[in-house]
XYZ file of N, CA and C in Angstrom:
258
model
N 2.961 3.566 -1.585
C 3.920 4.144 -0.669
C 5.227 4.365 -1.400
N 5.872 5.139 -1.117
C 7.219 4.766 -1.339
C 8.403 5.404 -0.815
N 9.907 4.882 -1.137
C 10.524 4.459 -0.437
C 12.050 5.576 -0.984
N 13.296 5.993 0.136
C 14.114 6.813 -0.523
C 15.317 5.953 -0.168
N 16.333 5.779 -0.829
C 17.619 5.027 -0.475
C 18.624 5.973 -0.383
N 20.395 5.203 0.075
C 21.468 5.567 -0.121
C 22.170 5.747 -2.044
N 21.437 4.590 -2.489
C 22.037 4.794 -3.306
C 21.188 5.587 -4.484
N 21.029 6.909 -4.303
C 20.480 7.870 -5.026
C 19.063 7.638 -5.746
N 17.983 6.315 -5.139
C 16.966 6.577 -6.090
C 16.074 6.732 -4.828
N 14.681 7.079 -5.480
C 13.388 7.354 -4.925
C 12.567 5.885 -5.844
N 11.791 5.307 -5.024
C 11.005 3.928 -5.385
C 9.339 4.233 -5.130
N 8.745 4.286 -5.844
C 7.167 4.182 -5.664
C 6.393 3.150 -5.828
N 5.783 2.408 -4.953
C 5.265 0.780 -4.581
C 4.032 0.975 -4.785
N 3.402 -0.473 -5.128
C 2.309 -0.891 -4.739
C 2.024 -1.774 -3.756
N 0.937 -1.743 -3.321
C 1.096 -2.948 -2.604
C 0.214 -4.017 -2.651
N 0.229 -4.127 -4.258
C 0.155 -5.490 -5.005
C 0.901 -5.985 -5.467
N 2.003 -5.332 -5.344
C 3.324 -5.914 -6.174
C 4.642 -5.879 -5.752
N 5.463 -6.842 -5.427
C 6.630 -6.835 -4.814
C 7.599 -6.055 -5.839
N 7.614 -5.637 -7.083
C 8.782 -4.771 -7.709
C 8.120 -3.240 -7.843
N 8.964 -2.165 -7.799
C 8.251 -0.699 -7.209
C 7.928 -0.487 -8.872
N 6.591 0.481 -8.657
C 6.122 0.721 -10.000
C 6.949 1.447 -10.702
N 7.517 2.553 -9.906
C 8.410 3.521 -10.557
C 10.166 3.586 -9.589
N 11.007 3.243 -10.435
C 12.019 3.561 -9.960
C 12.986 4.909 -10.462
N 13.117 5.671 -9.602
C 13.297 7.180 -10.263
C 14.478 7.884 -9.215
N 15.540 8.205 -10.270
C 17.082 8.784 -9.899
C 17.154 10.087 -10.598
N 17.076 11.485 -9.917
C 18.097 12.444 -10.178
C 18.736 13.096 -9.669
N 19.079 12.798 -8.337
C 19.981 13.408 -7.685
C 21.184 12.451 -7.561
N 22.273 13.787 -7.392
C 23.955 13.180 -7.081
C 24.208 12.448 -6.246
N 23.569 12.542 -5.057
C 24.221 11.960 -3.586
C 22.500 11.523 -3.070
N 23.025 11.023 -2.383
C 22.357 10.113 -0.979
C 20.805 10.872 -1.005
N 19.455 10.060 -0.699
C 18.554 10.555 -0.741
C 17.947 10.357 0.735
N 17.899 11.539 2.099
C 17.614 11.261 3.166
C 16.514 11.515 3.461
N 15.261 11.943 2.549
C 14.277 12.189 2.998
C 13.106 12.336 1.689
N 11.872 11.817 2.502
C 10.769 12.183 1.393
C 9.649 12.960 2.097
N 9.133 13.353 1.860
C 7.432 14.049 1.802
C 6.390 13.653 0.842
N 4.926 13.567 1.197
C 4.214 13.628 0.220
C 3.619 15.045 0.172
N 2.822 15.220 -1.136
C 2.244 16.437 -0.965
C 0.674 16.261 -0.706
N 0.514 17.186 0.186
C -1.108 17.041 0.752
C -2.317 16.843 -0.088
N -2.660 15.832 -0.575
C -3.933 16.249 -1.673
C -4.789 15.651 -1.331
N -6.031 15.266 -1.901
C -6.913 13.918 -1.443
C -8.210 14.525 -0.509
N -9.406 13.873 -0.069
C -10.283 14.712 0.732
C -9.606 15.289 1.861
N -10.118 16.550 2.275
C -9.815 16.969 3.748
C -8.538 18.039 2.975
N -7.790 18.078 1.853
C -6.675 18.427 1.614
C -7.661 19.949 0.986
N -6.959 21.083 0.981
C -7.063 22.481 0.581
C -7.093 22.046 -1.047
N -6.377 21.663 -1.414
C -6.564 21.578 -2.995
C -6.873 19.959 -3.422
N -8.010 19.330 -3.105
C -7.995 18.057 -3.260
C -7.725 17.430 -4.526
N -8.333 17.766 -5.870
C -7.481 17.740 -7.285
C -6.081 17.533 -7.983
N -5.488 17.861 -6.803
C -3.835 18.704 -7.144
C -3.754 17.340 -7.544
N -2.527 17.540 -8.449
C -1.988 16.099 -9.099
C -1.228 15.578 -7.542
N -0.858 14.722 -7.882
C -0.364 13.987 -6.683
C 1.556 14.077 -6.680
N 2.276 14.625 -5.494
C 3.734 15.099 -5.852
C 4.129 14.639 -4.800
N 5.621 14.314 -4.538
C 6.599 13.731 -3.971
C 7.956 14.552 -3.512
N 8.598 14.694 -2.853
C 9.152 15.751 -2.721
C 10.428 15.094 -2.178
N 11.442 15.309 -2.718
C 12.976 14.432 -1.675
C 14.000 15.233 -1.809
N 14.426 15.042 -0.924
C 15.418 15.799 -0.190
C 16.792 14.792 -0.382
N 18.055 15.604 -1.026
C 19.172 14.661 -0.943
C 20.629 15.371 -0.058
N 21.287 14.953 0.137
C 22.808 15.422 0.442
C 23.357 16.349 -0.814
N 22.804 16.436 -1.930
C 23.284 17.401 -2.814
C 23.103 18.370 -2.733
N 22.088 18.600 -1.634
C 21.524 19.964 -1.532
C 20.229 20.134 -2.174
N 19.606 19.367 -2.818
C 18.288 19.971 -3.535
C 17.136 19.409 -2.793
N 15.874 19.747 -3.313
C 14.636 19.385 -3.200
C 13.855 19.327 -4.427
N 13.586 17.888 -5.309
C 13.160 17.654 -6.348
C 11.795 17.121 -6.434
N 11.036 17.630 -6.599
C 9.316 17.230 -6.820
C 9.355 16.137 -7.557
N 8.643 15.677 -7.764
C 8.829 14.191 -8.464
C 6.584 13.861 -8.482
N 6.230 13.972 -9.965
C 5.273 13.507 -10.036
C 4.891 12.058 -10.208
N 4.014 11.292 -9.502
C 4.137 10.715 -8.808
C 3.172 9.345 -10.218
N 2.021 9.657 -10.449
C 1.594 9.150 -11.069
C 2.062 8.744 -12.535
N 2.766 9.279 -13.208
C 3.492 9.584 -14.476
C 5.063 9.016 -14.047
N 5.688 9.011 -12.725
C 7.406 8.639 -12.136
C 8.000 9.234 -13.244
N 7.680 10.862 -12.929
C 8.626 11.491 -13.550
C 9.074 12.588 -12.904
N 10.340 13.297 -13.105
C 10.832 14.488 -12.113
C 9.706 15.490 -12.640
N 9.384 16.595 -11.751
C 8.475 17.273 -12.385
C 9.436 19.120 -12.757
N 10.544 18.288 -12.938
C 11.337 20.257 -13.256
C 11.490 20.870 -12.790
N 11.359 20.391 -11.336
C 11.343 21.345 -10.694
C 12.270 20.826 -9.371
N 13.494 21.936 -9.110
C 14.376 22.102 -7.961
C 14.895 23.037 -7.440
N 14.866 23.060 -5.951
C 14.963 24.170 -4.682
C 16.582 23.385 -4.397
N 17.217 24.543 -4.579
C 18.953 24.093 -3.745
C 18.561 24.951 -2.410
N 19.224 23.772 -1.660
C 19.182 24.310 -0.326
C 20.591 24.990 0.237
N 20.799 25.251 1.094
C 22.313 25.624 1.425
C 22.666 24.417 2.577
N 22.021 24.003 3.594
C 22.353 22.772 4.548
C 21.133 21.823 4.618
N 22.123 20.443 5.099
C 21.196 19.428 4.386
C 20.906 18.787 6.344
N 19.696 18.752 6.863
C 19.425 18.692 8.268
C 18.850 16.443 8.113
N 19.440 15.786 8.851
C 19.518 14.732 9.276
C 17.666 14.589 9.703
N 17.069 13.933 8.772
C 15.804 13.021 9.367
C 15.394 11.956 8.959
N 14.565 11.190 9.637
C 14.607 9.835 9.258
C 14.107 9.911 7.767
N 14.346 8.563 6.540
C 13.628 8.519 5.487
C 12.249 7.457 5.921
């Protein structure tokens, strides 16, 4: 699972282990939201590597591969940043 904070990181857990496998920061400001990306049986592209998607107050949307806890290069600036739960 994992987890998005105030203070700018994204955390990816196990849950065998109380410290997150990957702890991963690149955005400026506040991180209010995550997504996963659809993969796995039942999913249209079940193969797809496995991606993460967060949303910050800076305005962006940064993919974040998930297995590797690395940014994957890839960012969408948004123009307004809409309030939902993390």
């Amino acid at each position: 699972f994992a987890s998005c904070s105030d203070d700018m990181t994204l955390k990816i857990w196990s849950m065998s282990k109380v410290t997150p496998v990957h702890n991963l920061q690149a955005h400026n400001k506040e991180i209010y939201t995550i997504k996963w990306s659809p993969t796995g049986s039942g999913a249209m592209n079940p193969n797809a590597t496995l991606l993460l998607a967060s949303a910050s107050f800076d305005l962006t949307v940064r993919l974040w591969d998930v297995e590797r806890g690395v940014f994957s290069k890839y960012t969408c600036k948004t123009f307004r940043a809409c309030l939902v739960g993390c």
